Every structure is written in structure tokens, then in C-alpha cells.
PDB file of N, CA, C and O in Angstrom:
ATOM      1  N   MET A   1       0.826  -1.176   0.000  1.00  0.00           N
ATOM      2  CA  MET A   1       0.000   0.000   0.000  1.00  0.00           C
ATOM      3  C   MET A   1       0.874   1.244   0.000  1.00  0.00           C
ATOM      4  O   MET A   1       2.074   1.173   0.165  1.00  0.00           O
ATOM      5  N   GLY A   2       0.246   2.380  -0.095  1.00  0.00           N
ATOM      6  CA  GLY A   2       0.971   3.635  -0.125  1.00  0.00           C
ATOM      7  C   GLY A   2       1.289   4.156   1.260  1.00  0.00           C
ATOM      8  O   GLY A   2       0.973   3.543   2.274  1.00  0.00           O
ATOM      9  N   GLN A   3       1.929   5.285   1.283  1.00  0.00           N
ATOM     10  CA  GLN A   3       2.281   5.940   2.535  1.00  0.00           C
ATOM     11  C   GLN A   3       1.037   6.584   3.154  1.00  0.00           C
ATOM     12  O   GLN A   3       0.160   7.044   2.433  1.00  0.00           O
ATOM     13  N   PRO A   4       0.965   6.633   4.482  1.00  0.00           N
ATOM     14  CA  PRO A   4      -0.145   7.341   5.124  1.00  0.00           C
ATOM     15  C   PRO A   4      -0.105   8.832   4.776  1.00  0.00           C
ATOM     16  O   PRO A   4       0.954   9.382   4.513  1.00  0.00           O
ATOM     17  N   ILE A   5      -1.265   9.466   4.782  1.00  0.00           N
ATOM     18  CA  ILE A   5      -1.344  10.883   4.454  1.00  0.00           C
ATOM     19  C   ILE A   5      -1.846  11.661   5.666  1.00  0.00           C
ATOM     20  O   ILE A   5      -2.391  11.081   6.596  1.00  0.00           O
ATOM     21  N   SER A   6      -1.690  12.975   5.630  1.00  0.00           N
ATOM     22  CA  SER A   6      -2.134  13.806   6.749  1.00  0.00           C
ATOM     23  C   SER A   6      -3.651  13.987   6.699  1.00  0.00           C
ATOM     24  O   SER A   6      -4.289  13.760   5.673  1.00  0.00           O
ATOM     25  N   GLU A   7      -4.200  14.413   7.823  1.00  0.00           N
ATOM     26  CA  GLU A   7      -5.643  14.660   7.916  1.00  0.00           C
ATOM     27  C   GLU A   7      -6.068  15.755   6.933  1.00  0.00           C
ATOM     28  O   GLU A   7      -7.126  15.676   6.325  1.00  0.00           O
ATOM     29  N   ALA A   8      -5.227  16.785   6.785  1.00  0.00           N
ATOM     30  CA  ALA A   8      -5.562  17.891   5.874  1.00  0.00           C
ATOM     31  C   ALA A   8      -5.626  17.395   4.439  1.00  0.00           C
ATOM     32  O   ALA A   8      -6.529  17.770   3.681  1.00  0.00           O
ATOM     33  N   LYS A   9      -4.685  16.554   4.054  1.00  0.00           N
ATOM     34  CA  LYS A   9      -4.658  16.021   2.691  1.00  0.00           C
ATOM     35  C   LYS A   9      -5.878  15.127   2.460  1.00  0.00           C
ATOM     36  O   LYS A   9      -6.490  15.165   1.395  1.00  0.00           O
ATOM     37  N   LYS A  10      -6.245  14.323   3.462  1.00  0.00           N
ATOM     38  CA  LYS A  10      -7.414  13.454   3.338  1.00  0.00           C
ATOM     39  C   LYS A  10      -8.672  14.300   3.162  1.00  0.00           C
ATOM     40  O   LYS A  10      -9.523  13.988   2.327  1.00  0.00           O
ATOM     41  N   ALA A  11      -8.789  15.373   3.929  1.00  0.00           N
ATOM     42  CA  ALA A  11      -9.951  16.254   3.817  1.00  0.00           C
ATOM     43  C   ALA A  11     -10.010  16.890   2.435  1.00  0.00           C
ATOM     44  O   ALA A  11     -11.089  17.038   1.849  1.00  0.00           O
ATOM     45  N   GLU A  12      -8.844  17.252   1.900  1.00  0.00           N
ATOM     46  CA  GLU A  12      -8.798  17.850   0.558  1.00  0.00           C
ATOM     47  C   GLU A  12      -9.243  16.839  -0.499  1.00  0.00           C
ATOM     48  O   GLU A  12     -10.023  17.170  -1.393  1.00  0.00           O
ATOM     49  N   PHE A  13      -8.765  15.610  -0.399  1.00  0.00           N
ATOM     50  CA  PHE A  13      -9.166  14.566  -1.347  1.00  0.00           C
ATOM     51  C   PHE A  13     -10.670  14.313  -1.269  1.00  0.00           C
ATOM     52  O   PHE A  13     -11.337  14.139  -2.287  1.00  0.00           O
ATOM     53  N   LEU A  14     -11.199  14.287  -0.060  1.00  0.00           N
ATOM     54  CA  LEU A  14     -12.627  14.044   0.130  1.00  0.00           C
ATOM     55  C   LEU A  14     -13.447  15.187  -0.457  1.00  0.00           C
ATOM     56  O   LEU A  14     -14.458  14.955  -1.129  1.00  0.00           O
ATOM     57  N   GLN A  15     -13.004  16.411  -0.256  1.00  0.00           N
ATOM     58  CA  GLN A  15     -13.707  17.573  -0.794  1.00  0.00           C
ATOM     59  C   GLN A  15     -13.725  17.530  -2.321  1.00  0.00           C
ATOM     60  O   GLN A  15     -14.743  17.786  -2.952  1.00  0.00           O
ATOM     61  N   ARG A  16     -12.592  17.181  -2.912  1.00  0.00           N
ATOM     62  CA  ARG A  16     -12.521  17.080  -4.381  1.00  0.00           C
ATOM     63  C   ARG A  16     -13.440  15.988  -4.903  1.00  0.00           C
ATOM     64  O   ARG A  16     -14.112  16.155  -5.921  1.00  0.00           O
ATOM     65  N   ALA A  17     -13.457  14.844  -4.203  1.00  0.00           N
ATOM     66  CA  ALA A  17     -14.295  13.724  -4.634  1.00  0.00           C
ATOM     67  C   ALA A  17     -15.776  14.092  -4.556  1.00  0.00           C
ATOM     68  O   ALA A  17     -16.559  13.732  -5.439  1.00  0.00           O
ATOM     69  N   GLU A  18     -16.162  14.803  -3.499  1.00  0.00           N
ATOM     70  CA  GLU A  18     -17.554  15.217  -3.369  1.00  0.00           C
ATOM     71  C   GLU A  18     -17.939  16.218  -4.457  1.00  0.00           C
ATOM     72  O   GLU A  18     -19.041  16.160  -5.004  1.00  0.00           O
ATOM     73  N   ALA A  19     -17.039  17.117  -4.789  1.00  0.00           N
ATOM     74  CA  ALA A  19     -17.302  18.083  -5.861  1.00  0.00           C
ATOM     75  C   ALA A  19     -17.435  17.356  -7.201  1.00  0.00           C
ATOM     76  O   ALA A  19     -18.299  17.682  -8.024  1.00  0.00           O
ATOM     77  N   ARG A  20     -16.583  16.364  -7.410  1.00  0.00           N
ATOM     78  CA  ARG A  20     -16.622  15.585  -8.646  1.00  0.00           C
ATOM     79  C   ARG A  20     -17.949  14.825  -8.761  1.00  0.00           C
ATOM     80  O   ARG A  20     -18.547  14.756  -9.835  1.00  0.00           O
ATOM     81  N   LEU A  21     -18.406  14.272  -7.643  1.00  0.00           N
ATOM     82  CA  LEU A  21     -19.667  13.539  -7.642  1.00  0.00           C
ATOM     83  C   LEU A  21     -20.841  14.486  -7.901  1.00  0.00           C
ATOM     84  O   LEU A  21     -21.738  14.162  -8.685  1.00  0.00           O
ATOM     85  N   ALA A  22     -20.831  15.644  -7.283  1.00  0.00           N
ATOM     86  CA  ALA A  22     -21.902  16.624  -7.496  1.00  0.00           C
ATOM     87  C   ALA A  22     -21.954  17.046  -8.963  1.00  0.00           C
ATOM     88  O   ALA A  22     -23.029  17.178  -9.547  1.00  0.00           O
ATOM     89  N   PHE A  23     -20.791  17.249  -9.559  1.00  0.00           N
ATOM     90  CA  PHE A  23     -20.724  17.620 -10.969  1.00  0.00           C
ATOM     91  C   PHE A  23     -21.314  16.517 -11.842  1.00  0.00           C
ATOM     92  O   PHE A  23     -22.113  16.769 -12.742  1.00  0.00           O
ATOM     93  N   ALA A  24     -20.925  15.269 -11.570  1.00  0.00           N
ATOM     94  CA  ALA A  24     -21.405  14.139 -12.371  1.00  0.00           C
ATOM     95  C   ALA A  24     -22.919  13.967 -12.236  1.00  0.00           C
ATOM     96  O   ALA A  24     -23.600  13.645 -13.210  1.00  0.00           O
ATOM     97  N   LEU A  25     -23.431  14.170 -11.033  1.00  0.00           N
ATOM     98  CA  LEU A  25     -24.880  14.018 -10.826  1.00  0.00           C
ATOM     99  C   LEU A  25     -25.673  15.117 -11.526  1.00  0.00           C
ATOM    100  O   LEU A  25     -26.840  14.920 -11.869  1.00  0.00           O
ATOM    101  N   ASN A  26     -25.068  16.267 -11.750  1.00  0.00           N
ATOM    102  CA  ASN A  26     -25.762  17.379 -12.403  1.00  0.00           C
ATOM    103  C   ASN A  26     -25.644  17.349 -13.923  1.00  0.00           C
ATOM    104  O   ASN A  26     -26.180  18.235 -14.590  1.00  0.00           O
ATOM    105  N   LEU A  27     -24.974  16.352 -14.479  1.00  0.00           N
ATOM    106  CA  LEU A  27     -24.904  16.232 -15.932  1.00  0.00           C
ATOM    107  C   LEU A  27     -26.289  15.882 -16.476  1.00  0.00           C
ATOM    108  O   LEU A  27     -27.084  15.233 -15.788  1.00  0.00           O
ATOM    109  N   PRO A  28     -26.572  16.283 -17.698  1.00  0.00           N
ATOM    110  CA  PRO A  28     -27.887  15.943 -18.272  1.00  0.00           C
ATOM    111  C   PRO A  28     -28.056  14.425 -18.409  1.00  0.00           C
ATOM    112  O   PRO A  28     -27.098  13.691 -18.625  1.00  0.00           O
ATOM    113  N   ALA A  29     -29.277  13.963 -18.285  1.00  0.00           N
ATOM    114  CA  ALA A  29     -29.561  12.531 -18.326  1.00  0.00           C
ATOM    115  C   ALA A  29     -29.213  11.907 -19.676  1.00  0.00           C
ATOM    116  O   ALA A  29     -28.905  10.719 -19.755  1.00  0.00           O
ATOM    117  N   HIS A  30     -29.239  12.683 -20.733  1.00  0.00           N
ATOM    118  CA  HIS A  30     -28.949  12.124 -22.052  1.00  0.00           C
ATOM    119  C   HIS A  30     -27.448  12.045 -22.354  1.00  0.00           C
ATOM    120  O   HIS A  30     -27.068  11.564 -23.413  1.00  0.00           O
ATOM    121  N   ASP A  31     -26.598  12.498 -21.430  1.00  0.00           N
ATOM    122  CA  ASP A  31     -25.143  12.403 -21.612  1.00  0.00           C
ATOM    123  C   ASP A  31     -24.734  10.927 -21.586  1.00  0.00           C
ATOM    124  O   ASP A  31     -25.051  10.206 -20.645  1.00  0.00           O
ATOM    125  N   LEU A  32     -24.027  10.490 -22.613  1.00  0.00           N
ATOM    126  CA  LEU A  32     -23.660   9.077 -22.731  1.00  0.00           C
ATOM    127  C   LEU A  32     -22.685   8.620 -21.650  1.00  0.00           C
ATOM    128  O   LEU A  32     -22.699   7.462 -21.246  1.00  0.00           O
ATOM    129  N   ASN A  33     -21.844   9.504 -21.159  1.00  0.00           N
ATOM    130  CA  ASN A  33     -20.821   9.130 -20.170  1.00  0.00           C
ATOM    131  C   ASN A  33     -21.245   9.420 -18.740  1.00  0.00           C
ATOM    132  O   ASN A  33     -20.435   9.289 -17.825  1.00  0.00           O
ATOM    133  N   ARG A  34     -22.479   9.820 -18.527  1.00  0.00           N
ATOM    134  CA  ARG A  34     -22.930  10.217 -17.192  1.00  0.00           C
ATOM    135  C   ARG A  34     -22.773   9.092 -16.171  1.00  0.00           C
ATOM    136  O   ARG A  34     -22.219   9.301 -15.088  1.00  0.00           O
ATOM    137  N   ALA A  35     -23.222   7.911 -16.490  1.00  0.00           N
ATOM    138  CA  ALA A  35     -23.161   6.787 -15.548  1.00  0.00           C
ATOM    139  C   ALA A  35     -21.714   6.430 -15.205  1.00  0.00           C
ATOM    140  O   ALA A  35     -21.392   6.177 -14.041  1.00  0.00           O
ATOM    141  N   ALA A  36     -20.854   6.444 -16.200  1.00  0.00           N
ATOM    142  CA  ALA A  36     -19.443   6.128 -15.957  1.00  0.00           C
ATOM    143  C   ALA A  36     -18.789   7.190 -15.076  1.00  0.00           C
ATOM    144  O   ALA A  36     -17.987   6.867 -14.186  1.00  0.00           O
ATOM    145  N   LYS A  37     -19.134   8.448 -15.312  1.00  0.00           N
ATOM    146  CA  LYS A  37     -18.568   9.529 -14.500  1.00  0.00           C
ATOM    147  C   LYS A  37     -19.060   9.453 -13.060  1.00  0.00           C
ATOM    148  O   LYS A  37     -18.302   9.708 -12.129  1.00  0.00           O
ATOM    149  N   ILE A  38     -20.308   9.077 -12.874  1.00  0.00           N
ATOM    150  CA  ILE A  38     -20.855   8.930 -11.515  1.00  0.00           C
ATOM    151  C   ILE A  38     -20.145   7.787 -10.796  1.00  0.00           C
ATOM    152  O   ILE A  38     -19.747   7.923  -9.634  1.00  0.00           O
ATOM    153  N   ARG A  39     -19.975   6.655 -11.463  1.00  0.00           N
ATOM    154  CA  ARG A  39     -19.282   5.516 -10.853  1.00  0.00           C
ATOM    155  C   ARG A  39     -17.845   5.889 -10.478  1.00  0.00           C
ATOM    156  O   ARG A  39     -17.370   5.549  -9.392  1.00  0.00           O
ATOM    157  N   ALA A  40     -17.145   6.588 -11.372  1.00  0.00           N
ATOM    158  CA  ALA A  40     -15.764   6.987 -11.102  1.00  0.00           C
ATOM    159  C   ALA A  40     -15.694   7.950  -9.914  1.00  0.00           C
ATOM    160  O   ALA A  40     -14.796   7.850  -9.072  1.00  0.00           O
ATOM    161  N   ALA A  41     -16.649   8.860  -9.817  1.00  0.00           N
ATOM    162  CA  ALA A  41     -16.675   9.817  -8.713  1.00  0.00           C
ATOM    163  C   ALA A  41     -16.976   9.120  -7.386  1.00  0.00           C
ATOM    164  O   ALA A  41     -16.388   9.440  -6.352  1.00  0.00           O
ATOM    165  N   GLU A  42     -17.889   8.154  -7.411  1.00  0.00           N
ATOM    166  CA  GLU A  42     -18.201   7.404  -6.196  1.00  0.00           C
ATOM    167  C   GLU A  42     -16.997   6.584  -5.743  1.00  0.00           C
ATOM    168  O   GLU A  42     -16.715   6.481  -4.554  1.00  0.00           O
ATOM    169  N   LYS A  43     -16.286   6.018  -6.697  1.00  0.00           N
ATOM    170  CA  LYS A  43     -15.088   5.245  -6.365  1.00  0.00           C
ATOM    171  C   LYS A  43     -14.006   6.149  -5.768  1.00  0.00           C
ATOM    172  O   LYS A  43     -13.335   5.776  -4.804  1.00  0.00           O
ATOM    173  N   ALA A  44     -13.853   7.360  -6.318  1.00  0.00           N
ATOM    174  CA  ALA A  44     -12.880   8.309  -5.789  1.00  0.00           C
ATOM    175  C   ALA A  44     -13.247   8.711  -4.362  1.00  0.00           C
ATOM    176  O   ALA A  44     -12.362   8.858  -3.503  1.00  0.00           O
ATOM    177  N   LYS A  45     -14.535   8.863  -4.091  1.00  0.00           N
ATOM    178  CA  LYS A  45     -14.978   9.228  -2.741  1.00  0.00           C
ATOM    179  C   LYS A  45     -14.697   8.094  -1.758  1.00  0.00           C
ATOM    180  O   LYS A  45     -14.227   8.323  -0.653  1.00  0.00           O
ATOM    181  N   GLU A  46     -14.965   6.845  -2.182  1.00  0.00           N
ATOM    182  CA  GLU A  46     -14.669   5.686  -1.338  1.00  0.00           C
ATOM    183  C   GLU A  46     -13.185   5.626  -1.017  1.00  0.00           C
ATOM    184  O   GLU A  46     -12.792   5.354   0.121  1.00  0.00           O
ATOM    185  N   LYS A  47     -12.374   5.860  -2.017  1.00  0.00           N
ATOM    186  CA  LYS A  47     -10.925   5.813  -1.847  1.00  0.00           C
ATOM    187  C   LYS A  47     -10.457   6.896  -0.874  1.00  0.00           C
ATOM    188  O   LYS A  47      -9.583   6.658  -0.037  1.00  0.00           O
ATOM    189  N   ALA A  48     -11.040   8.083  -0.985  1.00  0.00           N
ATOM    190  CA  ALA A  48     -10.668   9.177  -0.092  1.00  0.00           C
ATOM    191  C   ALA A  48     -11.060   8.853   1.350  1.00  0.00           C
ATOM    192  O   ALA A  48     -10.309   9.157   2.279  1.00  0.00           O
ATOM    193  N   LEU A  49     -12.202   8.237   1.536  1.00  0.00           N
ATOM    194  CA  LEU A  49     -12.651   7.886   2.882  1.00  0.00           C
ATOM    195  C   LEU A  49     -11.816   6.755   3.481  1.00  0.00           C
ATOM    196  O   LEU A  49     -11.619   6.698   4.691  1.00  0.00           O
ATOM    197  N   ALA A  50     -11.312   5.869   2.641  1.00  0.00           N
ATOM    198  CA  ALA A  50     -10.580   4.708   3.120  1.00  0.00           C
ATOM    199  C   ALA A  50      -9.091   4.960   3.307  1.00  0.00           C
ATOM    200  O   ALA A  50      -8.400   4.125   3.883  1.00  0.00           O
ATOM    201  N   SER A  51      -8.587   6.103   2.846  1.00  0.00           N
ATOM    202  CA  SER A  51      -7.152   6.333   2.928  1.00  0.00           C
ATOM    203  C   SER A  51      -6.697   6.462   4.381  1.00  0.00           C
ATOM    204  O   SER A  51      -7.389   7.006   5.225  1.00  0.00           O
ATOM    205  N   LYS A  52      -5.516   5.913   4.638  1.00  0.00           N
ATOM    206  CA  LYS A  52      -4.952   5.929   5.984  1.00  0.00           C
ATOM    207  C   LYS A  52      -4.382   7.308   6.282  1.00  0.00           C
ATOM    208  O   LYS A  52      -3.849   7.976   5.411  1.00  0.00           O
ATOM    209  N   THR A  53      -4.476   7.703   7.532  1.00  0.00           N
ATOM    210  CA  THR A  53      -3.906   8.988   7.930  1.00  0.00           C
ATOM    211  C   THR A  53      -2.825   8.766   8.979  1.00  0.00           C
ATOM    212  O   THR A  53      -2.822   7.771   9.695  1.00  0.00           O
ATOM    213  N   ALA A  54      -1.918   9.700   9.044  1.00  0.00           N
ATOM    214  CA  ALA A  54      -0.831   9.658  10.019  1.00  0.00           C
ATOM    215  C   ALA A  54      -0.424  11.089  10.304  1.00  0.00           C
ATOM    216  O   ALA A  54      -0.702  11.990   9.514  1.00  0.00           O
ATOM    217  N   PRO A  55       0.249  11.304  11.421  1.00  0.00           N
ATOM    218  CA  PRO A  55       0.735  12.658  11.680  1.00  0.00           C
ATOM    219  C   PRO A  55       1.736  13.063  10.601  1.00  0.00           C
ATOM    220  O   PRO A  55       2.432  12.223  10.044  1.00  0.00           O
ATOM    221  N   VAL A  56       1.795  14.344  10.333  1.00  0.00           N
ATOM    222  CA  VAL A  56       2.724  14.841   9.314  1.00  0.00           C
ATOM    223  C   VAL A  56       4.137  14.641   9.828  1.00  0.00           C
ATOM    224  O   VAL A  56       4.462  14.987  10.966  1.00  0.00           O
ATOM    225  N   ARG A  57       4.975  14.059   8.982  1.00  0.00           N
ATOM    226  CA  ARG A  57       6.353  13.801   9.392  1.00  0.00           C
ATOM    227  C   ARG A  57       7.235  14.990   9.074  1.00  0.00           C
ATOM    228  O   ARG A  57       7.069  15.640   8.056  1.00  0.00           O
ATOM    229  N   LYS A  58       8.174  15.246   9.955  1.00  0.00           N
ATOM    230  CA  LYS A  58       9.138  16.312   9.729  1.00  0.00           C
ATOM    231  C   LYS A  58      10.273  15.770   8.871  1.00  0.00           C
ATOM    232  O   LYS A  58      10.577  14.572   8.890  1.00  0.00           O
ATOM    233  N   ALA A  59      10.907  16.669   8.159  1.00  0.00           N
ATOM    234  CA  ALA A  59      12.038  16.265   7.327  1.00  0.00           C
ATOM    235  C   ALA A  59      13.201  15.842   8.218  1.00  0.00           C
ATOM    236  O   ALA A  59      13.442  16.422   9.278  1.00  0.00           O
ATOM    237  N   LYS A  60      13.909  14.840   7.778  1.00  0.00           N
ATOM    238  CA  LYS A  60      15.065  14.364   8.538  1.00  0.00           C
ATOM    239  C   LYS A  60      16.234  15.321   8.324  1.00  0.00           C
ATOM    240  O   LYS A  60      16.420  15.866   7.243  1.00  0.00           O
ATOM    241  N   LYS A  61      17.014  15.496   9.380  1.00  0.00           N
ATOM    242  CA  LYS A  61      18.208  16.321   9.281  1.00  0.00           C
ATOM    243  C   LYS A  61      19.325  15.474   8.685  1.00  0.00           C
ATOM    244  O   LYS A  61      19.531  14.321   9.076  1.00  0.00           O
ATOM    245  N   ARG A  62      20.032  16.051   7.753  1.00  0.00           N
ATOM    246  CA  ARG A  62      21.141  15.325   7.134  1.00  0.00           C
ATOM    247  C   ARG A  62      22.367  15.460   8.018  1.00  0.00           C
ATOM    248  O   ARG A  62      22.726  16.545   8.435  1.00  0.00           O
ATOM    249  N   THR A  63      22.994  14.360   8.271  1.00  0.00           N
ATOM    250  CA  THR A  63      24.237  14.379   9.051  1.00  0.00           C
ATOM    251  C   THR A  63      25.346  13.812   8.196  1.00  0.00           C
ATOM    252  O   THR A  63      25.168  12.827   7.482  1.00  0.00           O
ATOM    253  N   ARG A  64      26.495  14.410   8.304  1.00  0.00           N
ATOM    254  CA  ARG A  64      27.654  13.940   7.548  1.00  0.00           C
ATOM    255  C   ARG A  64      28.819  13.836   8.424  1.00  0.00           C
ATOM    256  O   ARG A  64      29.172  14.497   9.251  1.00  0.00           O
TER     257      ARG A  64
END
């Protein structure tokens, strides 16, 4: 799996996913790609909710 992310980054991903879903739901019903866009947006939202969080790590000091 990937590296854990910060709470702020998770919130940003979730906000983007929700905006993407709202956009897809507001597409006209006759749009051929509407269903695919809705599924992709829902999957992005699930992924954002499931991502692991961790405290933000500080940069390591280089020693020589």
C-alpha cells in the first residue's frame, strides 16, 4: 500500500471527490458518459474515505 497521508490532505481529497460527484450528478440525463462519471466519482470518494492517515512527518536532518 501507499504511505499514510495527513488529515488535511485526506480532507482535501474528500472535498474534491464530493465536488466531482456533485458535478457528475448534475450532468444531463442524455449524456452518454454520465453513468461512468458517476461511478468513477463514487469510487474516488470511497478511496478518499478509506485512505490511511498519520501525523505529518518532519524532514530528517542530514548528518555527515
